[in-house]
Coordinates of C-alpha atoms and ligand atoms in Angstrom, one line a residue:
M1 CA 101.2 93.6 86.8
P2 CA 99.3 92.9 90.1
P3 CA 95.5 91.9 89.7
S4 CA 94.3 95.1 91.4
E5 CA 96.3 97.3 89.0
R6 CA 95.2 95.1 86.1
K7 CA 91.5 95.6 87.0
A8 CA 92.1 99.4 87.0
I9 CA 93.1 99.4 83.4
L10 CA 90.2 97.4 82.2
S11 CA 87.6 99.6 80.5
A12 CA 84.4 101.0 81.8
P13 CA 81.7 100.6 79.1
F14 CA 83.8 101.4 76.2
S15 CA 81.3 103.6 74.5
A16 CA 81.6 106.1 77.3
A17 CA 83.1 109.6 76.5
L18 CA 86.6 110.3 77.8
D19 CA 86.6 111.7 81.3
I20 CA 89.0 114.6 80.9
T21 CA 88.5 115.8 84.5
D22 CA 89.8 112.4 85.6
V23 CA 92.7 112.6 83.2
R24 CA 93.7 116.1 84.4
A25 CA 93.5 114.9 88.1
R26 CA 95.9 112.0 87.4
L27 CA 98.4 114.0 85.3
S28 CA 101.7 115.1 86.8
A29 CA 103.5 115.7 83.5
K30 CA 105.8 118.8 83.6
R31 CA 104.9 120.4 80.3
L32 CA 102.3 118.5 78.4
G33 CA 98.6 118.7 79.3
T34 CA 98.7 122.3 80.6
R35 CA 95.3 122.7 79.0
F36 CA 92.8 120.4 77.2
H37 CA 90.5 121.3 74.3
Y38 CA 88.1 118.5 74.1
F39 CA 85.6 117.9 71.3
A40 CA 83.0 115.2 70.5
E41 CA 83.9 115.5 66.8
L42 CA 86.4 117.5 64.7
D43 CA 87.5 117.4 61.2
S44 CA 91.1 116.9 62.4
T45 CA 92.7 117.5 65.8
N46 CA 95.9 118.6 63.9
T47 CA 94.0 121.2 62.0
R48 CA 92.3 122.6 65.2
A49 CA 95.6 122.5 67.1
R50 CA 97.3 124.5 64.3
E51 CA 94.6 127.1 64.4
L52 CA 95.1 127.4 68.2
A53 CA 98.9 127.6 67.8
E54 CA 98.5 130.4 65.2
S55 CA 96.4 132.3 67.7
G56 CA 98.9 131.9 70.5
A57 CA 98.2 128.6 72.2
A58 CA 101.0 127.7 74.7
E59 CA 103.3 124.7 74.7
G60 CA 101.6 121.6 76.0
E61 CA 98.0 122.5 75.1
I62 CA 96.2 119.3 73.9
V63 CA 93.4 119.0 71.4
I64 CA 91.5 115.8 71.7
A65 CA 88.5 114.5 69.9
E66 CA 86.2 111.4 70.2
S67 CA 86.0 111.2 66.4
Q68 CA 87.4 112.9 63.3
T69 CA 85.7 113.4 60.0
Q70 CA 88.9 114.1 58.1
G71 CA 91.6 112.4 60.2
R72 CA 94.9 112.8 58.3
G73 CA 97.9 110.5 58.0
R74 CA 101.2 111.0 56.4
L75 CA 101.5 111.4 52.6
G76 CA 97.9 112.6 52.3
R77 CA 96.4 109.3 53.7
R78 CA 93.3 109.1 55.7
W79 CA 93.2 108.1 59.3
E80 CA 90.1 106.1 60.2
S81 CA 88.6 107.8 63.3
P82 CA 85.4 106.2 64.6
P83 CA 83.9 107.6 67.8
L84 CA 84.5 106.8 71.4
S85 CA 86.9 103.9 71.0
N86 CA 90.4 105.2 70.2
L87 CA 92.7 108.2 71.0
Y88 CA 93.1 111.1 68.6
L89 CA 95.1 113.9 70.0
S90 CA 97.3 116.8 68.8
I91 CA 99.8 118.6 71.1
V92 CA 101.1 122.1 70.6
L93 CA 104.8 122.2 71.1
R94 CA 107.1 125.2 71.0
P95 CA 110.6 123.5 71.1
G96 CA 113.8 125.3 71.3
L97 CA 115.2 123.2 68.4
P98 CA 116.7 124.3 65.1
P99 CA 114.3 123.6 62.2
K100 CA 116.5 120.8 60.9
H101 CA 116.0 118.9 64.2
A102 CA 112.2 119.2 64.2
P103 CA 111.7 115.8 62.6
Q104 CA 113.4 114.3 65.7
I105 CA 110.2 115.1 67.6
T106 CA 108.5 112.4 65.6
L107 CA 111.2 109.9 66.6
A108 CA 111.0 110.9 70.3
A109 CA 107.2 110.5 70.1
A110 CA 107.6 107.1 68.6
V111 CA 109.8 106.0 71.5
A112 CA 107.1 107.3 73.9
L113 CA 104.3 105.6 72.1
V114 CA 106.0 102.2 71.9
E115 CA 106.9 102.4 75.6
T116 CA 103.3 103.3 76.5
V117 CA 101.7 100.7 74.4
G118 CA 104.3 98.0 75.4
S119 CA 103.5 98.6 79.1
F120 CA 99.9 97.4 78.6
L121 CA 100.5 94.5 76.2
P122 CA 102.0 91.0 76.7
R123 CA 104.2 91.7 73.6
P124 CA 105.6 95.1 72.8
P125 CA 105.1 96.7 69.4
V126 CA 107.9 97.9 67.1
I127 CA 108.7 101.1 65.3
K128 CA 108.7 101.4 61.6
W129 CA 110.7 104.4 60.6
P130 CA 109.7 107.2 61.0
N131 CA 106.3 107.2 62.5
D132 CA 104.5 103.9 62.5
I133 CA 103.9 101.6 65.5
L134 CA 103.3 98.1 64.4
I135 CA 102.6 94.6 65.9
D136 CA 103.0 91.6 63.6
G137 CA 103.3 94.0 60.6
K138 CA 99.9 95.6 61.4
K139 CA 99.5 99.2 62.3
L140 CA 98.5 100.1 65.8
A141 CA 99.3 103.8 66.0
G142 CA 100.6 106.7 63.8
I143 CA 102.2 110.1 64.3
L144 CA 101.7 113.1 62.1
T145 CA 104.0 116.0 63.0
E146 CA 103.5 119.3 61.3
A147 CA 105.9 122.2 61.9
A148 CA 105.8 125.9 61.3
C149 CA 109.3 127.2 61.0
D150 CA 111.1 130.4 59.9
T151 CA 114.7 130.3 58.7
E152 CA 116.2 130.1 62.2
C153 CA 113.7 128.7 64.6
V154 CA 110.7 126.5 64.9
Q155 CA 107.6 128.6 65.7
Y156 CA 105.5 125.6 66.7
V157 CA 105.1 121.9 66.1
I158 CA 101.8 120.1 66.1
L159 CA 102.4 116.5 67.3
G160 CA 99.3 114.5 66.2
I161 CA 98.8 110.9 67.5
G162 CA 96.2 108.4 66.5
L163 CA 96.2 105.2 68.6
N164 CA 93.9 102.3 67.9
L165 CA 92.8 101.4 71.4
N166 CA 89.4 99.7 71.8
Y167 CA 88.8 99.5 68.0
R168 CA 88.0 95.8 67.5
A169 CA 89.0 94.1 64.2
E170 CA 85.4 93.0 63.5
T171 CA 84.2 96.7 63.5
M172 CA 87.0 97.8 61.1
P173 CA 86.4 98.3 57.4
E174 CA 87.6 95.1 55.6
T175 CA 90.5 96.9 53.9
L176 CA 91.7 98.3 57.2
R177 CA 91.4 95.0 59.0
Q178 CA 94.1 93.5 56.8
R179 CA 96.7 96.1 57.8
A180 CA 95.6 97.5 61.2
T181 CA 95.2 96.3 64.7
S182 CA 94.4 97.7 68.1
M183 CA 95.5 97.5 71.8
A184 CA 92.2 95.7 72.7
D185 CA 92.6 93.1 70.0
R186 CA 96.1 92.4 71.2
A187 CA 95.2 92.4 75.0
G188 CA 92.0 90.4 74.4
E189 CA 90.0 92.9 76.3
N190 CA 89.0 96.6 76.2
L191 CA 91.3 99.0 78.1
C192 CA 90.5 102.1 80.0
R193 CA 91.2 105.0 77.6
E194 CA 91.9 107.5 80.4
T195 CA 94.6 105.3 81.9
V196 CA 96.3 104.8 78.6
L197 CA 96.0 108.6 77.8
V198 CA 97.6 109.6 81.2
R199 CA 100.5 107.1 80.6
L200 CA 100.9 108.3 77.1
I201 CA 101.1 112.0 78.0
H202 CA 103.6 111.2 80.8
D203 CA 105.8 109.2 78.4
L204 CA 105.6 111.9 75.7
D205 CA 106.5 114.5 78.3
R206 CA 109.5 112.5 79.5
C207 CA 110.8 111.7 76.0
Y208 CA 110.3 115.3 74.7
G209 CA 112.1 116.6 77.8
E210 CA 115.0 114.2 77.1
L211 CA 115.2 115.4 73.5
E212 CA 115.2 119.1 74.5
E213 CA 117.7 118.6 77.3
S214 CA 120.2 116.1 75.9
G215 CA 119.4 116.0 72.1
F216 CA 118.5 113.0 70.1
A217 CA 121.7 111.1 71.1
A218 CA 120.1 110.4 74.5
L219 CA 117.0 108.7 72.8
R220 CA 118.7 107.0 69.9
P221 CA 119.6 103.7 71.7
R222 CA 116.0 103.3 72.9
W223 CA 114.7 104.0 69.4
E224 CA 117.1 101.4 68.0
T225 CA 116.0 98.8 70.6
H226 CA 112.4 99.2 69.3
F227 CA 113.2 99.4 65.6
G228 CA 111.5 96.6 63.9
L229 CA 113.2 96.6 60.5
R230 CA 116.9 96.2 61.3
G231 CA 118.5 93.9 58.8
R232 CA 115.2 93.6 56.8
R233 CA 115.1 94.2 53.1
V234 CA 113.1 97.3 52.4
R235 CA 111.9 99.4 49.5
V236 CA 112.0 103.1 50.2
E237 CA 109.8 105.4 48.1
L238 CA 111.4 108.9 47.7
G239 CA 108.8 110.5 45.4
D240 CA 110.5 110.1 42.0
Q241 CA 113.1 107.6 43.2
T242 CA 113.0 104.1 44.8
I243 CA 115.8 102.6 46.8
I244 CA 116.0 98.9 47.7
G245 CA 118.3 97.5 50.3
R246 CA 118.7 96.5 53.9
A247 CA 117.6 98.8 56.8
Q248 CA 120.5 99.2 59.2
G249 CA 119.1 101.7 61.8
I250 CA 119.3 105.4 62.1
D251 CA 122.2 107.9 62.3
H252 CA 122.8 110.4 65.1
E253 CA 120.3 112.9 63.5
G254 CA 117.5 110.3 63.0
A255 CA 118.0 109.6 59.2
L256 CA 117.3 106.0 58.2
I257 CA 120.4 104.2 57.0
V258 CA 119.9 101.7 54.2
E259 CA 122.6 99.6 52.6
T260 CA 121.7 99.2 49.0
D261 CA 122.3 96.0 46.9
D262 CA 125.4 97.6 45.4
E263 CA 126.7 98.2 48.9
Q264 CA 126.1 102.0 49.0
R265 CA 125.1 103.4 52.3
R266 CA 122.2 105.8 51.9
S267 CA 120.9 108.0 54.6
I268 CA 117.2 108.9 54.1
I269 CA 115.6 112.0 55.7
A270 CA 112.1 111.5 54.4
G271 CA 110.4 108.7 52.6
D272 CA 107.9 105.8 52.7
V273 CA 109.5 102.5 53.8
I274 CA 107.9 99.2 52.7
P275 CA 109.3 95.9 54.2
L276 CA 110.0 93.2 51.6
E277 CA 109.7 89.5 52.1
T278 CA 113.4 88.6 51.5
Ligands
BTN1 C1 100.2 108.2 59.9 O1 100.4 107.1 60.4 O2 100.2 108.4 58.7 C2 99.9 109.3 60.9 C3 98.5 109.2 61.5 C4 98.2 110.3 62.5 C5 96.7 110.3 62.9 C6 96.5 111.3 63.9 S1 94.9 111.2 64.7 C7 95.1 112.7 65.5 C8 95.8 113.6 64.6 N1 94.8 114.3 63.8 C9 94.9 114.0 62.5 O3 94.2 114.4 61.6 N2 95.9 113.1 62.3 C10 96.6 112.8 63.6

């Protein structure tokens, strides 16, 4: 990256509020970012986006907040959402996909996120199926996709993204510091949140467009390239069942393939994956 461009991505005082006018002016995404709903604080951007979708918000509308009081992660977990340092956004999507393909939106978003983050850092992050973006085993970003479907079609999907951006380790709660990291900690300096946001929306727009036009097959090779657990021993929690084996990759629909110790090939549609040491 040339020094002039590098300077442009360094942050203004990082406690400044997001300049959404600047973001809008720099956006040339086709479908995402048609409208921004910006808040200093929300309970959860996903909750607000869902309310908007229920009252007719169009595809591409984005809810973004400087902080969340009840930021939500997968499996009922909490997403730490301190003010003015990270990105918390939820995008209303109205995809022309059958309901069984809706989870592929999470996988497409993971490709976009890893590509965005990787373009700012010396070392790219990896994907942990299905929705985590990690560096050195520490979480940098997460995706929470919530869909409203009827039997035949998807009414809307809320694509929620939390990205630890200028969230320095020394300001994280002790328990979080052990398992989370941020772009600034990895880059060694604060980054301009507007620049990262614009790039993220473009990458999401591109990957979502590829998914809709060509199906998941078009994105799968890139997802596989960024997959951080290939060949690793993992434990997969499936509610009342646990599987232990080696993660192999994903199938053409996005299910995780695990080869168990008794050489069975299991394909997992939903679950929590924990990497094991050996
Ligand atoms: C996870 O890793 O479990 C998913 C985390 C998703 C967090 C984001 S922050 C913006 C959006 N609003 C929420 O309440 N959650 C998502």
